[in-house]
Amino acid sequence: MLNLPKKVTIIEVGPRDGLQNEKLFVPTVIKKQFISRLRNAGLQEMELTSFVSPKWVPQMSDAAEIVTDCLDADARNIVLAPNRRGVDRVYSTDCQAVAVFVGVSNSFNLKNINKTTKDSMTELVPIISELKEKNYFVRACISTAFYCPYEGKINESDTIKLCQEFVDAGVDELSVADTIGMAAPDECFALFSQLKSLFPHTLLTAHFHDTRKLALANIFASLQAGIDRFDTSAGGLGGCPFAPGASGNVATEDVVYMLERMGIDTGVDLNKLIDAIEVVRPHLSRQIESGYYRLHAQTV
Ligand code: HMG
Ligand code: MG
């Protein structure tokens, strides 16, 4: 028998992961409309933006304005912060959910955050305690959980060790990422099965990039391991500027289509999701290539 949940939570990462790698600056007003329409499509948990250095990621330089205008009291509004400065910037807003991010691979973490993995954890562990004391929702994004563009295959035990450090620090959620879209379904099943049994009280989310078109298969394998939360990006946009090979995230519309076809409730309206993609599409430097979007475009 297949192990399928009745309901899956989609965490929309389009406004953050989706746009952070876009070459041309997407106007702030368009980002706000994109977020608003994504909400209208039923996406209740969303990464809105990131409080990172605007020199490193110019696309996210309007983070403060996005947060000021896009918080929704009925939704989980997540913003990324890599360090003390980022978290202090979050404190100056009304946002209540923060995502920190660290790579299992040292080489990747140095390229992405300019620190070793160990130094990032030394900085973040007390910050996480502080956030929890202040009642923030804390999500930890674990990059290069399977493969690294610089170091190759990552040991499962190293990923589990980093997850354990975050759980011990008190995070609410682990978002475990195949940053460069290289994991295979059996590897996803193996890692997520272990994480499920090791961390039964932590929300576990899978974050797949679709570089090798294995993301849907990986989601299916992760469902079998008991995962019912997935990060996805409308239009399949996305990629990390510091991880060569991190092409788009798995497309929200393809994931919703697959899950709903299997009778799994996502709460997402596909037509309204397409409306959200249409807002941002003219401002992108790339084509929308998701299967569901292309089929839809042919029939209208
Ligand atoms: P650094 O240059 O080492 O920073 O960068 P620093 O501490 O030496 O500070 C240098 C300057 O940056 C100072 O300003 C700081 O104030 C400023 P100056 O005195 O020169 O004017 N600064 C900041 N400004 C705004 N916000 C901040 C901040 N911190 C310092 N938070 C730093 C270190 C972490 C800042 C930099 O490396 C950075 O911003 N990295 C972010 C990279 C990033 O956003 N990557 C993409 C997100 S992760 C991802 O996509 C993966 C994920 O999707 C999962 C997956 O798929 O794997 C989550
Ligand atoms: Mg990502």
GROMACS .gro file of C-alpha atoms and ligand atoms in nm:
model
  359
    1MET     CA    1   0.000   0.000   0.000
    2LEU     CA    2   0.122   0.350  -0.078
    3ASN     CA    3   0.181   0.571   0.222
    4LEU     CA    4  -0.004   0.890   0.130
    5PRO     CA    5  -0.128   1.165   0.363
    6LYS     CA    6  -0.474   1.317   0.323
    7LYS     CA    7  -0.332   1.666   0.329
    8VAL     CA    8   0.001   1.828   0.238
    9THR     CA    9   0.128   2.174   0.335
   10ILE     CA   10   0.296   2.369   0.059
   11ILE     CA   11   0.544   2.636   0.167
   12GLU     CA   12   0.568   2.881  -0.122
   13VAL     CA   13   0.925   3.006  -0.166
   14GLY     CA   14   0.876   3.189  -0.499
   15PRO     CA   15   0.905   3.547  -0.369
   16ARG     CA   16   1.236   3.458  -0.201
   17ASP     CA   17   1.418   3.158  -0.355
   18GLY     CA   18   1.227   3.210  -0.680
   19LEU     CA   19   1.331   3.569  -0.733
   20GLN     CA   20   1.668   3.595  -0.555
   21ASN     CA   21   1.858   3.469  -0.859
   22GLU     CA   22   1.675   3.679  -1.120
   23LYS     CA   23   1.922   3.887  -1.319
   24LEU     CA   24   1.711   4.201  -1.352
   25PHE     CA   25   1.556   4.367  -1.049
   26VAL     CA   26   1.187   4.276  -1.029
   27PRO     CA   27   1.000   4.596  -0.932
   28THR     CA   28   0.891   4.596  -0.568
   29VAL     CA   29   0.531   4.668  -0.664
   30ILE     CA   30   0.529   4.351  -0.879
   31LYS     CA   31   0.672   4.142  -0.595
   32LYS     CA   32   0.393   4.268  -0.369
   33GLN     CA   33   0.125   4.176  -0.625
   34PHE     CA   34   0.289   3.837  -0.672
   35ILE     CA   35   0.274   3.770  -0.296
   36SER     CA   36  -0.084   3.891  -0.273
   37ARG     CA   37  -0.200   3.665  -0.558
   38LEU     CA   38  -0.011   3.367  -0.420
   39ARG     CA   39  -0.200   3.415  -0.094
   40ASN     CA   40  -0.520   3.445  -0.288
   41ALA     CA   41  -0.441   3.105  -0.442
   42GLY     CA   42  -0.445   2.954  -0.093
   43LEU     CA   43  -0.075   2.950  -0.005
   44GLN     CA   44  -0.075   3.008   0.369
   45GLU     CA   45   0.295   2.961   0.443
   46MET     CA   46   0.536   3.165   0.238
   47GLU     CA   47   0.895   3.291   0.234
   48LEU     CA   48   0.842   3.657   0.152
   49THR     CA   49   1.200   3.782   0.122
   50SER     CA   50   1.537   3.774   0.294
   51PHE     CA   51   1.727   4.017   0.516
   52VAL     CA   52   2.064   3.945   0.362
   53SER     CA   53   2.335   4.183   0.245
   54PRO     CA   54   2.207   4.383  -0.053
   55LYS     CA   55   2.563   4.373  -0.188
   56TRP     CA   56   2.549   3.994  -0.198
   57VAL     CA   57   2.189   3.962  -0.323
   58PRO     CA   58   2.069   4.292  -0.474
   59GLN     CA   59   1.731   4.140  -0.567
   60MET     CA   60   1.638   4.122  -0.196
   61SER     CA   61   1.735   4.485  -0.120
   62ASP     CA   62   1.369   4.584  -0.085
   63ALA     CA   63   1.308   4.333   0.198
   64ALA     CA   64   1.197   4.593   0.454
   65GLU     CA   65   0.934   4.738   0.223
   66ILE     CA   66   0.807   4.394   0.123
   67VAL     CA   67   0.762   4.297   0.487
   68THR     CA   68   0.597   4.626   0.581
   69ASP     CA   69   0.335   4.589   0.308
   70CYS     CA   70   0.287   4.213   0.277
   71LEU     CA   71   0.237   4.071   0.624
   72ASP     CA   72  -0.088   3.878   0.659
   73ALA     CA   73  -0.207   3.814   1.012
   74ASP     CA   74  -0.377   3.488   0.906
   75ALA     CA   75  -0.072   3.342   0.731
   76ARG     CA   76   0.282   3.234   0.818
   77ASN     CA   77   0.504   3.511   0.677
   78ILE     CA   78   0.862   3.382   0.675
   79VAL     CA   79   1.172   3.593   0.615
   80LEU     CA   80   1.528   3.465   0.588
   81ALA     CA   81   1.809   3.602   0.802
   82PRO     CA   82   2.169   3.474   0.791
   83ASN     CA   83   2.320   3.650   1.093
   84ARG     CA   84   2.274   3.892   1.385
   85ARG     CA   85   2.235   4.191   1.154
   86GLY     CA   86   1.962   4.009   0.960
   87VAL     CA   87   1.772   3.914   1.275
   88ASP     CA   88   1.799   4.270   1.411
   89ARG     CA   89   1.643   4.388   1.086
   90VAL     CA   90   1.360   4.136   1.142
   91TYR     CA   91   1.307   4.278   1.493
   92SER     CA   92   1.237   4.618   1.341
   93THR     CA   93   0.936   4.468   1.157
   94ASP     CA   94   0.620   4.289   1.272
   95CYS     CA   95   0.726   3.962   1.111
   96GLN     CA   96   0.696   3.664   1.349
   97ALA     CA   97   0.864   3.381   1.155
   98VAL     CA   98   1.236   3.364   1.073
   99ALA     CA   99   1.431   3.119   0.863
  100VAL     CA  100   1.801   3.078   0.927
  101PHE     CA  101   2.008   2.889   0.671
  102VAL     CA  102   2.327   2.688   0.690
  103GLY     CA  103   2.496   2.444   0.455
  104VAL     CA  104   2.609   2.101   0.568
  105SER     CA  105   2.903   2.157   0.334
  106ASN     CA  106   3.164   2.398   0.462
  107SER     CA  107   3.269   2.499   0.112
  108PHE     CA  108   2.914   2.595   0.020
  109ASN     CA  109   2.854   2.778   0.347
  110LEU     CA  110   3.169   2.985   0.294
  111LYS     CA  111   3.052   3.084  -0.054
  112ASN     CA  112   2.697   3.158   0.064
  113ILE     CA  113   2.744   3.319   0.406
  114ASN     CA  114   3.120   3.379   0.421
  115LYS     CA  115   3.155   3.158   0.730
  116THR     CA  116   3.231   2.796   0.802
  117THR     CA  117   2.935   2.579   0.899
  118LYS     CA  118   3.071   2.561   1.255
  119ASP     CA  119   3.109   2.941   1.282
  120SER     CA  120   2.756   2.991   1.147
  121MET     CA  121   2.621   2.757   1.415
  122THR     CA  122   2.822   2.930   1.688
  123GLU     CA  123   2.658   3.257   1.584
  124LEU     CA  124   2.308   3.118   1.527
  125VAL     CA  125   2.247   2.890   1.829
  126PRO     CA  126   2.216   3.177   2.082
  127ILE     CA  127   2.014   3.379   1.829
  128ILE     CA  128   1.768   3.089   1.794
  129SER     CA  129   1.726   3.073   2.176
  130GLU     CA  130   1.662   3.446   2.178
  131LEU     CA  131   1.406   3.418   1.896
  132LYS     CA  132   1.226   3.138   2.081
  133GLU     CA  133   1.221   3.341   2.404
  134LYS     CA  134   1.052   3.614   2.203
  135ASN     CA  135   0.801   3.361   2.066
  136TYR     CA  136   0.914   3.367   1.704
  137PHE     CA  137   0.854   3.070   1.476
  138VAL     CA  138   1.200   2.949   1.372
  139ARG     CA  139   1.272   2.749   1.061
  140ALA     CA  140   1.616   2.615   0.980
  141CYS     CA  141   1.701   2.563   0.613
  142ILE     CA  142   1.964   2.293   0.572
  143SER     CA  143   2.141   2.345   0.240
  144THR     CA  144   2.347   2.085   0.054
  145ALA     CA  145   2.183   1.807   0.257
  146PHE     CA  146   2.256   1.553  -0.020
  147TYR     CA  147   2.515   1.697  -0.260
  148CYS     CA  148   2.737   2.006  -0.274
  149PRO     CA  149   2.851   2.178  -0.593
  150TYR     CA  150   3.203   2.202  -0.447
  151GLU     CA  151   3.239   1.888  -0.230
  152GLY     CA  152   3.017   1.635  -0.409
  153LYS     CA  153   2.827   1.371  -0.211
  154ILE     CA  154   2.746   1.469   0.148
  155ASN     CA  155   2.750   1.204   0.420
  156GLU     CA  156   2.402   1.136   0.554
  157SER     CA  157   2.548   1.138   0.906
  158ASP     CA  158   2.677   1.496   0.859
  159THR     CA  159   2.331   1.615   0.755
  160ILE     CA  160   2.169   1.438   1.050
  161LYS     CA  161   2.427   1.591   1.287
  162LEU     CA  162   2.349   1.944   1.166
  163CYS     CA  163   1.973   1.877   1.192
  164GLN     CA  164   2.029   1.753   1.549
  165GLU     CA  165   2.216   2.074   1.637
  166PHE     CA  166   1.924   2.281   1.512
  167VAL     CA  167   1.668   2.067   1.695
  168ASP     CA  168   1.872   2.099   2.016
  169ALA     CA  169   1.881   2.475   1.961
  170GLY     CA  170   1.499   2.473   1.962
  171VAL     CA  171   1.390   2.531   1.602
  172ASP     CA  172   1.028   2.459   1.509
  173GLU     CA  173   1.099   2.337   1.157
  174LEU     CA  174   1.376   2.183   0.952
  175SER     CA  175   1.361   2.247   0.578
  176VAL     CA  176   1.604   1.999   0.431
  177ALA     CA  177   1.729   2.096   0.087
  178ASP     CA  178   1.863   1.926  -0.221
  179THR     CA  179   2.025   2.256  -0.322
  180ILE     CA  180   2.158   2.150  -0.662
  181GLY     CA  181   1.885   1.902  -0.753
  182MET     CA  182   2.106   1.596  -0.752
  183ALA     CA  183   1.944   1.363  -0.499
  184ALA     CA  184   1.772   1.044  -0.616
  185PRO     CA  185   1.443   0.913  -0.474
  186ASP     CA  186   1.607   0.632  -0.274
  187GLU     CA  187   1.840   0.882  -0.104
  188CYS     CA  188   1.542   1.104  -0.017
  189PHE     CA  189   1.346   0.812   0.125
  190ALA     CA  190   1.646   0.702   0.334
  191LEU     CA  191   1.729   1.045   0.479
  192PHE     CA  192   1.371   1.155   0.545
  193SER     CA  193   1.278   0.820   0.703
  194GLN     CA  194   1.564   0.868   0.949
  195LEU     CA  195   1.480   1.232   1.019
  196LYS     CA  196   1.115   1.138   1.078
  197SER     CA  197   1.205   0.882   1.341
  198LEU     CA  198   1.480   1.095   1.503
  199PHE     CA  199   1.283   1.420   1.525
  200PRO     CA  200   0.915   1.335   1.580
  201HIS     CA  201   0.839   1.673   1.743
  202THR     CA  202   0.991   1.895   1.473
  203LEU     CA  203   0.813   2.000   1.154
  204LEU     CA  204   1.000   1.836   0.866
  205THR     CA  205   0.991   1.990   0.521
  206ALA     CA  206   1.158   1.883   0.199
  207HIS     CA  207   1.303   2.147  -0.038
  208PHE     CA  208   1.380   2.025  -0.388
  209HIS     CA  209   1.544   2.199  -0.680
  210ASP     CA  210   1.457   2.043  -1.013
  211THR     CA  211   1.789   2.060  -1.197
  212ARG     CA  212   1.773   1.698  -1.315
  213LYS     CA  213   1.393   1.674  -1.325
  214LEU     CA  214   1.386   1.436  -1.030
  215ALA     CA  215   1.201   1.665  -0.790
  216LEU     CA  216   0.853   1.511  -0.834
  217ALA     CA  217   0.997   1.162  -0.795
  218ASN     CA  218   1.180   1.283  -0.484
  219ILE     CA  219   0.860   1.428  -0.344
  220PHE     CA  220   0.683   1.098  -0.405
  221ALA     CA  221   0.963   0.912  -0.225
  222SER     CA  222   0.953   1.163   0.062
  223LEU     CA  223   0.577   1.114   0.097
  224GLN     CA  224   0.648   0.745   0.144
  225ALA     CA  225   0.885   0.839   0.427
  226GLY     CA  226   0.603   1.031   0.596
  227ILE     CA  227   0.690   1.387   0.486
  228ASP     CA  228   0.386   1.607   0.433
  229ARG     CA  229   0.542   1.951   0.395
  230PHE     CA  230   0.716   2.070   0.077
  231ASP     CA  231   0.884   2.394  -0.026
  232THR     CA  232   0.790   2.482  -0.383
  233SER     CA  233   0.813   2.786  -0.607
  234ALA     CA  234   0.541   2.917  -0.840
  235GLY     CA  235   0.653   2.883  -1.200
  236GLY     CA  236   0.950   2.669  -1.093
  237LEU     CA  237   1.156   2.985  -1.041
  238GLY     CA  238   1.459   2.984  -0.822
  239GLY     CA  239   1.814   2.901  -0.748
  240CYS     CA  240   2.088   3.007  -0.515
  241PRO     CA  241   2.338   3.256  -0.664
  242PHE     CA  242   2.620   3.082  -0.474
  243ALA     CA  243   2.541   2.724  -0.577
  244PRO     CA  244   2.620   2.654  -0.942
  245GLY     CA  245   2.363   2.400  -1.064
  246ALA     CA  246   2.086   2.520  -0.835
  247SER     CA  247   1.833   2.578  -1.109
  248GLY     CA  248   1.467   2.635  -1.032
  249ASN     CA  249   1.280   2.494  -0.737
  250VAL     CA  250   1.018   2.234  -0.812
  251ALA     CA  251   0.715   2.422  -0.951
  252THR     CA  252   0.426   2.472  -0.710
  253GLU     CA  253   0.174   2.407  -0.989
  254ASP     CA  254   0.329   2.072  -1.083
  255VAL     CA  255   0.340   1.958  -0.720
  256VAL     CA  256  -0.018   2.071  -0.652
  257TYR     CA  257  -0.136   1.900  -0.970
  258MET     CA  258   0.034   1.571  -0.882
  259LEU     CA  259  -0.087   1.572  -0.522
  260GLU     CA  260  -0.444   1.670  -0.602
  261ARG     CA  261  -0.457   1.399  -0.873
  262MET     CA  262  -0.374   1.151  -0.597
  263GLY     CA  263  -0.657   1.288  -0.381
  264ILE     CA  264  -0.426   1.478  -0.145
  265ASP     CA  265  -0.559   1.815  -0.033
  266THR     CA  266  -0.319   2.110  -0.075
  267GLY     CA  267  -0.568   2.395  -0.036
  268VAL     CA  268  -0.421   2.557  -0.348
  269ASP     CA  269  -0.633   2.680  -0.641
  270LEU     CA  270  -0.442   2.614  -0.963
  271ASN     CA  271  -0.615   2.882  -1.171
  272LYS     CA  272  -0.540   3.146  -0.911
  273LEU     CA  273  -0.182   3.021  -0.894
  274ILE     CA  274  -0.148   3.078  -1.268
  275ASP     CA  275  -0.282   3.434  -1.213
  276ALA     CA  276   0.002   3.489  -0.966
  277ILE     CA  277   0.263   3.361  -1.214
  278GLU     CA  278   0.126   3.591  -1.486
  279VAL     CA  279   0.197   3.894  -1.267
  280VAL     CA  280   0.566   3.822  -1.240
  281ARG     CA  281   0.630   3.649  -1.576
  282PRO     CA  282   0.686   3.963  -1.788
  283HIS     CA  283   0.960   4.073  -1.547
  284LEU     CA  284   1.161   3.750  -1.559
  285SER     CA  285   1.475   3.678  -1.754
  286ARG     CA  286   1.368   3.318  -1.806
  287GLN     CA  287   1.079   3.116  -1.947
  288ILE     CA  288   0.830   2.933  -1.728
  289GLU     CA  289   0.895   2.568  -1.803
  290SER     CA  290   0.673   2.377  -1.565
  291GLY     CA  291   0.460   2.108  -1.725
  292TYR     CA  292   0.135   2.238  -1.581
  293TYR     CA  293   0.202   2.599  -1.686
  294ARG     CA  294   0.298   2.507  -2.044
  295LEU     CA  295  -0.013   2.293  -2.088
  296HIS     CA  296  -0.228   2.570  -1.946
  297ALA     CA  297  -0.068   2.830  -2.177
  298GLN     CA  298  -0.150   2.613  -2.481
  299THR     CA  299  -0.516   2.586  -2.390
  300VAL     CA  300  -0.596   2.955  -2.331
  301HMG     P1  301   3.002   3.952   0.488
  301HMG     O1  302   3.051   4.038   0.376
  301HMG     O2  303   3.094   3.850   0.546
  301HMG     O3  304   2.936   4.040   0.603
  301HMG     O4  305   2.870   3.877   0.434
  301HMG     P2  306   2.999   4.126   0.716
  301HMG     O5  307   2.941   4.080   0.846
  301HMG     O6  308   3.149   4.137   0.702
  301HMG     O7  309   2.936   4.269   0.683
  301HMG     C1  310   2.972   4.338   0.564
  301HMG     C2  311   2.866   4.444   0.534
  301HMG     O8  312   2.739   4.380   0.509
  301HMG     C3  313   2.841   4.542   0.648
  301HMG     O9  314   2.800   4.663   0.590
  301HMG     C4  315   2.722   4.481   0.718
  301HMG    O10  316   2.644   4.575   0.790
  301HMG     C5  317   2.641   4.428   0.601
  301HMG     P3  318   2.904   4.783   0.556
  301HMG    O11  319   2.967   4.816   0.689
  301HMG    O12  320   3.002   4.724   0.456
  301HMG    O13  321   2.816   4.885   0.496
  301HMG     N1  322   2.555   4.318   0.642
  301HMG     C6  323   2.423   4.315   0.617
  301HMG     N2  324   2.341   4.400   0.554
  301HMG     C7  325   2.212   4.367   0.550
  301HMG     N3  326   2.160   4.252   0.601
  301HMG     C8  327   2.240   4.166   0.664
  301HMG     C9  328   2.378   4.196   0.673
  301HMG     N4  329   2.483   4.131   0.728
  301HMG    C10  330   2.591   4.208   0.708
  301HMG     N5  331   2.190   4.053   0.716
  301HMG    C11  332   2.652   3.783   0.478
  301HMG    C12  333   2.799   3.789   0.519
  301HMG    C13  334   2.588   3.672   0.554
  301HMG    C14  335   2.588   3.916   0.510
  301HMG    C15  336   2.645   3.761   0.323
  301HMG    O14  337   2.724   3.651   0.293
  301HMG    C16  338   2.505   3.737   0.276
  301HMG    O15  339   2.421   3.827   0.277
  301HMG     N6  340   2.476   3.613   0.231
  301HMG    C17  341   2.341   3.574   0.190
  301HMG    C18  342   2.348   3.486   0.070
  301HMG    C19  343   2.209   3.445   0.028
  301HMG    O16  344   2.112   3.517   0.047
  301HMG     N7  345   2.198   3.327  -0.035
  301HMG    C20  346   2.072   3.276  -0.080
  301HMG    C21  347   1.985   3.226   0.031
  301HMG     S1  348   2.025   3.062   0.084
  301HMG    C22  349   1.952   2.959  -0.032
  301HMG    O17  350   1.904   3.005  -0.131
  301HMG    C23  351   1.942   2.813  -0.003
  301HMG    C24  352   1.801   2.769   0.039
  301HMG    O18  353   1.706   2.798  -0.058
  301HMG    C25  354   1.800   2.617   0.064
  301HMG    C26  355   1.866   2.542  -0.049
  301HMG    O19  356   1.809   2.536  -0.159
  301HMG    O20  357   1.976   2.492  -0.026
  301HMG    C27  358   1.758   2.837   0.169
  302MG      MG  359   1.668   2.675  -0.240
   0.00000   0.00000   0.00000
